[in-house]
Amino acid sequence: MGKTADKIKQIKDNIAAACEKTGRSASEIKIVVVTKSAAIEDVKEVIQLGFTELGENRLPHLTEFSEQIELLLQNKTPDSDLPDRVGWHMIGHIQRNKVRRILKIASVIHSLDTLRLAEEIDKAAAKMKIKPEVMLQVNCSLEPQKYGVPVGAATHLAEQIVTMPNLRLIGLMTMAPLTRNKKTVRACFVRARELFEEIKNGHIAGADFAHLSMGMSQDYEIAVEEGATILRIGSAIFA
Ligand SMILES: *Cc1c(COP(=O)(O)O)cnc(C)c1O
């Protein structure tokens, strides 16, 4: 087994242990492999291992890697163990003038955090005749964060997003604050989960609203324990 495969096995074991602890099933949890710090060869290996959901936080790298992977998949031999396609997730801050270029590549947007950005994505999606999946990024820490709608304003923004005909709101995304304090991280994830349940149970969003994207290399086990359905993991696989 290669180095990358070893690391992924370790991560899967840790996820299984966190699931066991909380009575969850690992099948409820999807890993988005964040490739921003990876070499393209390592990304290829990860795809060969069966991971088909990839994440990037900036457009230039998203463009470059998606083009290279596309070429790889186009030229695969019939007996290859490569999948037919991969899906790209945009997980970083989005400037409105880049929306169209991002939508050409990414099928899921995790980082929707303002009404103006939602309107821009809705408008671009209409022109492109697509219906992208979007997640509302919330700031679940008690301190100001650069991005993410404050918890107190999230429900209202979700209500506005669901009225937009070309967006599919599939859940919430959050980032824990950068701290080694596990209690602080857990409190943040709990807040995100409570908000998620409030929106879901309040029937503010439709049946598509089913995902909680939280947990990165440093904190994915806590995120699993607190209800994450999508983990965004990069450095624990590639560093
Ligand atoms: C980089 C990044 C990740 C992955 O972080 P790692 O610590 O490398 O696992 C997840 N989410 C977002 C939004 C990121 O920018």
mmCIF file of N, CA and C in Angstrom, residues 91-219:
data_model
loop_
_atom_site.group_PDB
_atom_site.id
_atom_site.type_symbol
_atom_site.label_atom_id
_atom_site.label_comp_id
_atom_site.label_asym_id
_atom_site.label_seq_id
_atom_site.Cartn_x
_atom_site.Cartn_y
_atom_site.Cartn_z
ATOM 1 N N ILE A 91 -15.087 24.993 -2.050
ATOM 2 C CA ILE A 91 -15.235 25.124 -0.597
ATOM 3 C C ILE A 91 -14.720 26.456 -0.050
ATOM 4 N N GLY A 92 -14.126 27.287 -0.914
ATOM 5 C CA GLY A 92 -13.544 28.541 -0.430
ATOM 6 C C GLY A 92 -14.365 29.766 -0.806
ATOM 7 N N HIS A 93 -13.921 30.899 -0.283
ATOM 8 C CA HIS A 93 -14.614 32.160 -0.525
ATOM 9 C C HIS A 93 -14.742 32.452 -2.029
ATOM 10 N N ILE A 94 -15.901 32.954 -2.417
ATOM 11 C CA ILE A 94 -16.177 33.178 -3.841
ATOM 12 C C ILE A 94 -16.385 34.659 -4.128
ATOM 13 N N GLN A 95 -15.626 35.160 -5.088
ATOM 14 C CA GLN A 95 -15.864 36.528 -5.565
ATOM 15 C C GLN A 95 -16.935 36.464 -6.640
ATOM 16 N N ARG A 96 -17.821 37.434 -6.620
ATOM 17 C CA ARG A 96 -18.982 37.340 -7.513
ATOM 18 C C ARG A 96 -18.608 37.326 -8.994
ATOM 19 N N ASN A 97 -17.502 37.984 -9.341
ATOM 20 C CA ASN A 97 -17.132 37.998 -10.769
ATOM 21 C C ASN A 97 -16.522 36.668 -11.240
ATOM 22 N N LYS A 98 -16.368 35.723 -10.321
ATOM 23 C CA LYS A 98 -15.807 34.430 -10.708
ATOM 24 C C LYS A 98 -16.853 33.320 -10.729
ATOM 25 N N VAL A 99 -18.087 33.679 -10.418
ATOM 26 C CA VAL A 99 -19.132 32.672 -10.242
ATOM 27 C C VAL A 99 -19.310 31.785 -11.471
ATOM 28 N N ARG A 100 -19.376 32.413 -12.628
ATOM 29 C CA ARG A 100 -19.624 31.650 -13.848
ATOM 30 C C ARG A 100 -18.530 30.615 -14.108
ATOM 31 N N ARG A 101 -17.297 31.052 -13.929
ATOM 32 C CA ARG A 101 -16.165 30.129 -14.162
ATOM 33 C C ARG A 101 -16.168 28.987 -13.139
ATOM 34 N N ILE A 102 -16.556 29.305 -11.927
ATOM 35 C CA ILE A 102 -16.617 28.255 -10.899
ATOM 36 C C ILE A 102 -17.725 27.255 -11.228
ATOM 37 N N LEU A 103 -18.877 27.765 -11.666
ATOM 38 C CA LEU A 103 -20.012 26.882 -11.964
ATOM 39 C C LEU A 103 -19.743 25.970 -13.158
ATOM 40 N N LYS A 104 -18.820 26.377 -14.013
ATOM 41 C CA LYS A 104 -18.479 25.510 -15.148
ATOM 42 C C LYS A 104 -17.792 24.240 -14.668
ATOM 43 N N ILE A 105 -17.181 24.292 -13.487
ATOM 44 C CA ILE A 105 -16.408 23.150 -12.999
ATOM 45 C C ILE A 105 -17.076 22.469 -11.804
ATOM 46 N N ALA A 106 -17.457 23.279 -10.810
ATOM 47 C CA ALA A 106 -17.935 22.704 -9.550
ATOM 48 C C ALA A 106 -19.432 22.424 -9.598
ATOM 49 N N SER A 107 -19.825 21.261 -9.100
ATOM 50 C CA SER A 107 -21.256 20.950 -9.037
ATOM 51 C C SER A 107 -21.836 21.218 -7.656
ATOM 52 N N VAL A 108 -20.978 21.403 -6.670
ATOM 53 C CA VAL A 108 -21.435 21.735 -5.318
ATOM 54 C C VAL A 108 -20.652 22.941 -4.809
ATOM 55 N N ILE A 109 -21.382 23.906 -4.268
ATOM 56 C CA ILE A 109 -20.773 25.096 -3.675
ATOM 57 C C ILE A 109 -21.007 25.034 -2.156
ATOM 58 N N HIS A 110 -19.935 24.977 -1.383
ATOM 59 C CA HIS A 110 -20.084 24.907 0.084
ATOM 60 C C HIS A 110 -20.109 26.283 0.724
ATOM 61 N N SER A 111 -19.624 27.290 0.000
ATOM 62 C CA SER A 111 -19.272 28.558 0.629
ATOM 63 C C SER A 111 -20.180 29.709 0.215
ATOM 64 N N LEU A 112 -21.463 29.458 0.246
ATOM 65 C CA LEU A 112 -22.432 30.516 -0.035
ATOM 66 C C LEU A 112 -22.749 31.212 1.280
ATOM 67 N N ASP A 113 -22.448 32.500 1.373
ATOM 68 C CA ASP A 113 -22.640 33.142 2.679
ATOM 69 C C ASP A 113 -23.253 34.543 2.647
ATOM 70 N N THR A 114 -23.666 34.996 1.458
ATOM 71 C CA THR A 114 -24.374 36.282 1.420
ATOM 72 C C THR A 114 -25.525 36.203 0.414
ATOM 73 N N LEU A 115 -26.488 37.095 0.602
ATOM 74 C CA LEU A 115 -27.619 37.154 -0.319
ATOM 75 C C LEU A 115 -27.166 37.554 -1.726
ATOM 76 N N ARG A 116 -26.230 38.513 -1.789
ATOM 77 C CA ARG A 116 -25.769 38.962 -3.115
ATOM 78 C C ARG A 116 -25.082 37.850 -3.885
ATOM 79 N N LEU A 117 -24.315 37.033 -3.191
ATOM 80 C CA LEU A 117 -23.654 35.915 -3.857
ATOM 81 C C LEU A 117 -24.699 34.880 -4.310
ATOM 82 N N ALA A 118 -25.692 34.638 -3.476
ATOM 83 C CA ALA A 118 -26.753 33.698 -3.854
ATOM 84 C C ALA A 118 -27.458 34.175 -5.120
ATOM 85 N N GLU A 119 -27.747 35.478 -5.179
ATOM 86 C CA GLU A 119 -28.420 36.037 -6.352
ATOM 87 C C GLU A 119 -27.559 35.896 -7.604
ATOM 88 N N GLU A 120 -26.262 36.112 -7.419
ATOM 89 C CA GLU A 120 -25.332 36.001 -8.541
ATOM 90 C C GLU A 120 -25.263 34.553 -9.057
ATOM 91 N N ILE A 121 -25.194 33.611 -8.145
ATOM 92 C CA ILE A 121 -25.124 32.193 -8.540
ATOM 93 C C ILE A 121 -26.434 31.782 -9.215
ATOM 94 N N ASP A 122 -27.544 32.241 -8.658
ATOM 95 C CA ASP A 122 -28.854 31.908 -9.234
ATOM 96 C C ASP A 122 -28.970 32.429 -10.669
ATOM 97 N N LYS A 123 -28.519 33.664 -10.856
ATOM 98 C CA LYS A 123 -28.583 34.297 -12.173
ATOM 99 C C LYS A 123 -27.693 33.564 -13.186
ATOM 100 N N ALA A 124 -26.464 33.268 -12.761
ATOM 101 C CA ALA A 124 -25.532 32.566 -13.658
ATOM 102 C C ALA A 124 -26.047 31.164 -13.980
ATOM 103 N N ALA A 125 -26.595 30.483 -12.977
ATOM 104 C CA ALA A 125 -27.096 29.118 -13.175
ATOM 105 C C ALA A 125 -28.246 29.120 -14.183
ATOM 106 N N ALA A 126 -29.094 30.152 -14.114
ATOM 107 C CA ALA A 126 -30.216 30.253 -15.050
ATOM 108 C C ALA A 126 -29.691 30.356 -16.482
ATOM 109 N N LYS A 127 -28.706 31.212 -16.676
ATOM 110 C CA LYS A 127 -28.118 31.384 -18.011
ATOM 111 C C LYS A 127 -27.480 30.103 -18.502
ATOM 112 N N MET A 128 -26.855 29.370 -17.590
ATOM 113 C CA MET A 128 -26.145 28.145 -17.974
ATOM 114 C C MET A 128 -27.078 26.932 -17.989
ATOM 115 N N LYS A 129 -28.335 27.167 -17.611
ATOM 116 C CA LYS A 129 -29.324 26.084 -17.541
ATOM 117 C C LYS A 129 -28.856 24.931 -16.659
ATOM 118 N N ILE A 130 -28.352 25.272 -15.488
ATOM 119 C CA ILE A 130 -27.966 24.251 -14.520
ATOM 120 C C ILE A 130 -28.627 24.582 -13.180
ATOM 121 N N LYS A 131 -28.586 23.626 -12.282
ATOM 122 C CA LYS A 131 -29.179 23.828 -10.960
ATOM 123 C C LYS A 131 -28.207 23.330 -9.900
ATOM 124 N N PRO A 132 -27.189 24.141 -9.604
ATOM 125 C CA PRO A 132 -26.145 23.669 -8.692
ATOM 126 C C PRO A 132 -26.638 23.436 -7.263
ATOM 127 N N GLU A 133 -25.942 22.509 -6.593
ATOM 128 C CA GLU A 133 -26.196 22.272 -5.180
ATOM 129 C C GLU A 133 -25.387 23.301 -4.394
ATOM 130 N N VAL A 134 -26.018 23.938 -3.440
ATOM 131 C CA VAL A 134 -25.315 24.934 -2.632
ATOM 132 C C VAL A 134 -25.505 24.625 -1.151
ATOM 133 N N MET A 135 -24.515 25.026 -0.388
ATOM 134 C CA MET A 135 -24.601 24.921 1.064
ATOM 135 C C MET A 135 -24.368 26.303 1.644
ATOM 136 N N LEU A 136 -25.090 26.598 2.698
ATOM 137 C CA LEU A 136 -24.958 27.888 3.355
ATOM 138 C C LEU A 136 -23.820 27.793 4.374
ATOM 139 N N GLN A 137 -22.804 28.656 4.203
ATOM 140 C CA GLN A 137 -21.691 28.641 5.150
ATOM 141 C C GLN A 137 -22.033 29.503 6.353
ATOM 142 N N VAL A 138 -22.011 28.897 7.524
ATOM 143 C CA VAL A 138 -22.339 29.640 8.742
ATOM 144 C C VAL A 138 -21.105 29.798 9.625
ATOM 145 N N ASN A 139 -21.063 30.911 10.308
ATOM 146 C CA ASN A 139 -20.019 31.140 11.298
ATOM 147 C C ASN A 139 -20.551 30.663 12.639
ATOM 148 N N CYS A 140 -20.080 29.499 13.060
ATOM 149 C CA CYS A 140 -20.602 28.922 14.295
ATOM 150 C C CYS A 140 -19.691 29.201 15.479
ATOM 151 N N SER A 141 -18.609 29.975 15.263
ATOM 152 C CA SER A 141 -17.764 30.327 16.406
ATOM 153 C C SER A 141 -18.344 31.587 17.034
ATOM 154 N N LEU A 142 -17.974 31.867 18.247
ATOM 155 C CA LEU A 142 -18.545 33.041 18.906
ATOM 156 C C LEU A 142 -17.785 34.308 18.528
ATOM 157 N N GLU A 143 -16.649 34.122 17.840
ATOM 158 C CA GLU A 143 -15.872 35.274 17.405
ATOM 159 C C GLU A 143 -16.195 35.610 15.955
ATOM 160 N N PRO A 144 -15.936 36.863 15.563
ATOM 161 C CA PRO A 144 -16.166 37.183 14.152
ATOM 162 C C PRO A 144 -15.236 36.347 13.283
ATOM 163 N N GLN A 145 -15.731 35.815 12.201
ATOM 164 C CA GLN A 145 -14.896 35.116 11.225
ATOM 165 C C GLN A 145 -14.991 35.902 9.939
ATOM 166 N N LYS A 146 -14.008 35.704 9.096
ATOM 167 C CA LYS A 146 -13.967 36.451 7.851
ATOM 168 C C LYS A 146 -15.184 36.115 6.988
ATOM 169 N N TYR A 147 -15.517 34.842 6.919
ATOM 170 C CA TYR A 147 -16.606 34.409 6.048
ATOM 171 C C TYR A 147 -17.625 33.592 6.839
ATOM 172 N N GLY A 148 -18.806 33.501 6.295
ATOM 173 C CA GLY A 148 -19.861 32.733 6.942
ATOM 174 C C GLY A 148 -20.889 33.667 7.535
ATOM 175 N N VAL A 149 -22.166 33.315 7.346
ATOM 176 C CA VAL A 149 -23.240 34.137 7.890
ATOM 177 C C VAL A 149 -23.355 33.813 9.393
ATOM 178 N N PRO A 150 -23.583 34.837 10.227
ATOM 179 C CA PRO A 150 -23.744 34.552 11.657
ATOM 180 C C PRO A 150 -24.940 33.618 11.882
ATOM 181 N N VAL A 151 -24.834 32.781 12.908
ATOM 182 C CA VAL A 151 -25.900 31.804 13.186
ATOM 183 C C VAL A 151 -27.269 32.491 13.256
ATOM 184 N N GLY A 152 -27.315 33.653 13.900
ATOM 185 C CA GLY A 152 -28.590 34.344 14.092
ATOM 186 C C GLY A 152 -29.233 34.836 12.806
ATOM 187 N N ALA A 153 -28.461 34.941 11.741
ATOM 188 C CA ALA A 153 -29.000 35.450 10.473
ATOM 189 C C ALA A 153 -29.177 34.331 9.445
ATOM 190 N N ALA A 154 -28.788 33.126 9.804
ATOM 191 C CA ALA A 154 -28.718 32.042 8.811
ATOM 192 C C ALA A 154 -30.094 31.565 8.346
ATOM 193 N N THR A 155 -31.027 31.465 9.276
ATOM 194 C CA THR A 155 -32.344 30.952 8.903
ATOM 195 C C THR A 155 -33.011 31.866 7.878
ATOM 196 N N HIS A 156 -32.896 33.145 8.115
ATOM 197 C CA HIS A 156 -33.499 34.100 7.187
ATOM 198 C C HIS A 156 -32.854 34.002 5.800
ATOM 199 N N LEU A 157 -31.533 33.882 5.777
ATOM 200 C CA LEU A 157 -30.850 33.756 4.482
ATOM 201 C C LEU A 157 -31.253 32.442 3.795
ATOM 202 N N ALA A 158 -31.390 31.383 4.566
ATOM 203 C CA ALA A 158 -31.844 30.099 3.993
ATOM 204 C C ALA A 158 -33.226 30.260 3.363
ATOM 205 N N GLU A 159 -34.096 30.991 4.037
ATOM 206 C CA GLU A 159 -35.453 31.231 3.498
ATOM 207 C C GLU A 159 -35.389 31.957 2.157
ATOM 208 N N GLN A 160 -34.440 32.884 2.063
ATOM 209 C CA GLN A 160 -34.308 33.633 0.800
ATOM 210 C C GLN A 160 -33.722 32.743 -0.306
ATOM 211 N N ILE A 161 -32.761 31.901 0.068
ATOM 212 C CA ILE A 161 -32.120 31.041 -0.932
ATOM 213 C C ILE A 161 -33.121 30.043 -1.519
ATOM 214 N N VAL A 162 -33.988 29.503 -0.695
ATOM 215 C CA VAL A 162 -34.909 28.485 -1.218
ATOM 216 C C VAL A 162 -35.951 29.058 -2.178
ATOM 217 N N THR A 163 -36.076 30.380 -2.197
ATOM 218 C CA THR A 163 -36.997 30.963 -3.181
ATOM 219 C C THR A 163 -36.332 31.110 -4.556
ATOM 220 N N MET A 164 -35.033 30.882 -4.622
ATOM 221 C CA MET A 164 -34.330 31.068 -5.898
ATOM 222 C C MET A 164 -34.438 29.802 -6.745
ATOM 223 N N PRO A 165 -34.998 29.939 -7.945
ATOM 224 C CA PRO A 165 -35.387 28.750 -8.717
ATOM 225 C C PRO A 165 -34.232 27.906 -9.232
ATOM 226 N N ASN A 166 -33.026 28.468 -9.307
ATOM 227 C CA ASN A 166 -31.939 27.702 -9.918
ATOM 228 C C ASN A 166 -30.917 27.176 -8.912
ATOM 229 N N LEU A 167 -31.254 27.277 -7.630
ATOM 230 C CA LEU A 167 -30.347 26.772 -6.600
ATOM 231 C C LEU A 167 -31.018 25.621 -5.854
ATOM 232 N N ARG A 168 -30.213 24.640 -5.501
ATOM 233 C CA ARG A 168 -30.704 23.575 -4.622
ATOM 234 C C ARG A 168 -29.954 23.652 -3.304
ATOM 235 N N LEU A 169 -30.620 24.079 -2.263
ATOM 236 C CA LEU A 169 -29.971 24.195 -0.957
ATOM 237 C C LEU A 169 -29.924 22.818 -0.304
ATOM 238 N N ILE A 170 -28.705 22.270 -0.196
ATOM 239 C CA ILE A 170 -28.608 20.886 0.306
ATOM 240 C C ILE A 170 -28.083 20.802 1.742
ATOM 241 N N GLY A 171 -27.740 21.947 2.340
ATOM 242 C CA GLY A 171 -27.296 21.858 3.724
ATOM 243 C C GLY A 171 -26.488 23.048 4.188
ATOM 244 N N LEU A 172 -25.778 22.856 5.277
ATOM 245 C CA LEU A 172 -24.944 23.894 5.877
ATOM 246 C C LEU A 172 -23.488 23.465 5.880
ATOM 247 N N MET A 173 -22.607 24.450 5.774
ATOM 248 C CA MET A 173 -21.170 24.206 5.918
ATOM 249 C C MET A 173 -20.647 25.098 7.024
ATOM 250 N N THR A 174 -19.692 24.595 7.785
ATOM 251 C CA THR A 174 -19.055 25.452 8.770
ATOM 252 C C THR A 174 -17.595 25.077 8.968
ATOM 253 N N MET A 175 -16.825 26.027 9.464
ATOM 254 C CA MET A 175 -15.424 25.814 9.819
ATOM 255 C C MET A 175 -15.241 26.163 11.280
ATOM 256 N N ALA A 176 -14.648 25.252 12.023
ATOM 257 C CA ALA A 176 -14.368 25.538 13.429
ATOM 258 C C ALA A 176 -13.246 26.572 13.498
ATOM 259 N N PRO A 177 -13.196 27.336 14.584
ATOM 260 C CA PRO A 177 -12.079 28.282 14.716
ATOM 261 C C PRO A 177 -10.752 27.533 14.830
ATOM 262 N N LEU A 178 -9.672 28.203 14.457
ATOM 263 C CA LEU A 178 -8.342 27.592 14.546
ATOM 264 C C LEU A 178 -7.893 27.573 15.999
ATOM 265 N N THR A 179 -8.091 26.460 16.650
ATOM 266 C CA THR A 179 -7.688 26.345 18.044
ATOM 267 C C THR A 179 -7.458 24.878 18.366
ATOM 268 N N ARG A 180 -6.600 24.618 19.334
ATOM 269 C CA ARG A 180 -6.404 23.234 19.764
ATOM 270 C C ARG A 180 -7.410 22.863 20.849
ATOM 271 N N ASN A 181 -8.195 23.835 21.274
ATOM 272 C CA ASN A 181 -9.167 23.584 22.331
ATOM 273 C C ASN A 181 -10.370 22.818 21.780
ATOM 274 N N LYS A 182 -10.434 21.540 22.127
ATOM 275 C CA LYS A 182 -11.473 20.671 21.565
ATOM 276 C C LYS A 182 -12.873 21.070 21.997
ATOM 277 N N LYS A 183 -12.973 21.637 23.192
ATOM 278 C CA LYS A 183 -14.294 22.065 23.671
ATOM 279 C C LYS A 183 -14.851 23.178 22.801
ATOM 280 N N THR A 184 -13.974 24.095 22.428
ATOM 281 C CA THR A 184 -14.387 25.219 21.577
ATOM 282 C C THR A 184 -14.828 24.707 20.215
ATOM 283 N N VAL A 185 -14.058 23.759 19.679
ATOM 284 C CA VAL A 185 -14.388 23.180 18.377
ATOM 285 C C VAL A 185 -15.733 22.457 18.457
ATOM 286 N N ARG A 186 -15.894 21.650 19.505
ATOM 287 C CA ARG A 186 -17.130 20.881 19.634
ATOM 288 C C ARG A 186 -18.338 21.807 19.779
ATOM 289 N N ALA A 187 -18.187 22.859 20.583
ATOM 290 C CA ALA A 187 -19.301 23.793 20.790
ATOM 291 C C ALA A 187 -19.727 24.407 19.460
ATOM 292 N N CYS A 188 -18.753 24.673 18.620
ATOM 293 C CA CYS A 188 -19.034 25.251 17.307
ATOM 294 C C CYS A 188 -19.827 24.259 16.450
ATOM 295 N N PHE A 189 -19.400 23.009 16.424
ATOM 296 C CA PHE A 189 -20.099 21.999 15.625
ATOM 297 C C PHE A 189 -21.510 21.740 16.161
ATOM 298 N N VAL A 190 -21.641 21.789 17.487
ATOM 299 C CA VAL A 190 -22.973 21.586 18.077
ATOM 300 C C VAL A 190 -23.917 22.705 17.627
ATOM 301 N N ARG A 191 -23.406 23.928 17.627
ATOM 302 C CA ARG A 191 -24.223 25.069 17.179
ATOM 303 C C ARG A 191 -24.656 24.892 15.724
ATOM 304 N N ALA A 192 -23.736 24.439 14.900
ATOM 305 C CA ALA A 192 -24.070 24.234 13.480
ATOM 306 C C ALA A 192 -25.130 23.137 13.343
ATOM 307 N N ARG A 193 -24.975 22.059 14.124
ATOM 308 C CA ARG A 193 -25.947 20.973 14.017
ATOM 309 C C ARG A 193 -27.328 21.420 14.483
ATOM 310 N N GLU A 194 -27.360 22.201 15.565
ATOM 311 C CA GLU A 194 -28.649 22.670 16.064
ATOM 312 C C GLU A 194 -29.338 23.559 15.029
ATOM 313 N N LEU A 195 -28.550 24.407 14.393
ATOM 314 C CA LEU A 195 -29.099 25.273 13.350
ATOM 315 C C LEU A 195 -29.601 24.434 12.170
ATOM 316 N N PHE A 196 -28.807 23.443 11.806
ATOM 317 C CA PHE A 196 -29.190 22.527 10.718
ATOM 318 C C PHE A 196 -30.549 21.881 11.025
ATOM 319 N N GLU A 197 -30.697 21.386 12.256
ATOM 320 C CA GLU A 197 -31.945 20.714 12.619
ATOM 321 C C GLU A 197 -33.118 21.677 12.665
ATOM 322 N N GLU A 198 -32.840 22.896 13.108
ATOM 323 C CA GLU A 198 -33.879 23.919 13.164
ATOM 324 C C GLU A 198 -34.416 24.216 11.756
ATOM 325 N N ILE A 199 -33.515 24.352 10.814
ATOM 326 C CA ILE A 199 -33.919 24.654 9.430
ATOM 327 C C ILE A 199 -34.640 23.448 8.825
ATOM 328 N N LYS A 200 -34.096 22.271 9.092
ATOM 329 C CA LYS A 200 -34.686 21.041 8.543
ATOM 330 C C LYS A 200 -36.080 20.795 9.135
ATOM 331 N N ASN A 201 -36.162 20.824 10.469
ATOM 332 C CA ASN A 201 -37.433 20.514 11.123
ATOM 333 C C ASN A 201 -38.457 21.625 10.953
ATOM 334 N N GLY A 202 -37.977 22.828 10.684
ATOM 335 C CA GLY A 202 -38.890 23.938 10.446
ATOM 336 C C GLY A 202 -39.402 23.964 9.020
ATOM 337 N N HIS A 203 -39.010 22.977 8.235
ATOM 338 C CA HIS A 203 -39.441 22.855 6.839
ATOM 339 C C HIS A 203 -39.198 24.133 6.051
ATOM 340 N N ILE A 204 -38.097 24.777 6.391
ATOM 341 C CA ILE A 204 -37.711 25.984 5.673
ATOM 342 C C ILE A 204 -37.139 25.582 4.307
ATOM 343 N N ALA A 205 -36.359 24.525 4.316
ATOM 344 C CA ALA A 205 -35.802 24.010 3.066
ATOM 345 C C ALA A 205 -36.481 22.682 2.739
ATOM 346 N N GLY A 206 -36.297 22.221 1.509
ATOM 347 C CA GLY A 206 -36.963 21.005 1.065
ATOM 348 C C GLY A 206 -36.220 19.741 1.465
ATOM 349 N N ALA A 207 -36.610 18.643 0.836
ATOM 350 C CA ALA A 207 -36.047 17.334 1.162
ATOM 351 C C ALA A 207 -34.562 17.242 0.805
ATOM 352 N N ASP A 208 -34.106 18.117 -0.095
ATOM 353 C CA ASP A 208 -32.687 18.126 -0.464
ATOM 354 C C ASP A 208 -31.793 18.556 0.697
ATOM 355 N N PHE A 209 -32.380 19.230 1.654
ATOM 356 C CA PHE A 209 -31.595 19.791 2.760
ATOM 357 C C PHE A 209 -31.226 18.670 3.731
ATOM 358 N N ALA A 210 -30.064 18.069 3.508
ATOM 359 C CA ALA A 210 -29.724 16.841 4.239
ATOM 360 C C ALA A 210 -28.266 16.785 4.669
ATOM 361 N N HIS A 211 -27.509 17.844 4.410
ATOM 362 C CA HIS A 211 -26.066 17.729 4.652
ATOM 363 C C HIS A 211 -25.491 18.770 5.600
ATOM 364 N N LEU A 212 -24.554 18.295 6.373
ATOM 365 C CA LEU A 212 -23.812 19.136 7.287
ATOM 366 C C LEU A 212 -22.336 18.926 6.963
ATOM 367 N N SER A 213 -21.753 19.922 6.289
ATOM 368 C CA SER A 213 -20.353 19.844 5.854
ATOM 369 C C SER A 213 -19.478 20.481 6.922
ATOM 370 N N MET A 214 -18.869 19.650 7.749
ATOM 371 C CA MET A 214 -17.964 20.178 8.783
ATOM 372 C C MET A 214 -16.972 19.110 9.172
ATOM 373 N N GLY A 215 -15.788 19.558 9.576
ATOM 374 C CA GLY A 215 -14.722 18.642 9.945
ATOM 375 C C GLY A 215 -13.632 18.659 8.891
ATOM 376 N N MET A 216 -12.399 18.980 9.329
ATOM 377 C CA MET A 216 -11.233 19.002 8.465
ATOM 378 C C MET A 216 -10.171 18.099 9.116
ATOM 379 N N SER A 217 -8.945 18.162 8.621
ATOM 380 C CA SER A 217 -7.922 17.224 9.109
ATOM 381 C C SER A 217 -7.760 17.231 10.634
ATOM 382 N N GLN A 218 -7.862 18.417 11.231
ATOM 383 C CA GLN A 218 -7.600 18.517 12.674
ATOM 384 C C GLN A 218 -8.798 18.141 13.538
ATOM 385 N N ASP A 219 -9.978 18.153 12.964
ATOM 386 C CA ASP A 219 -11.153 18.037 13.847
ATOM 387 C C ASP A 219 -12.264 17.141 13.293
#
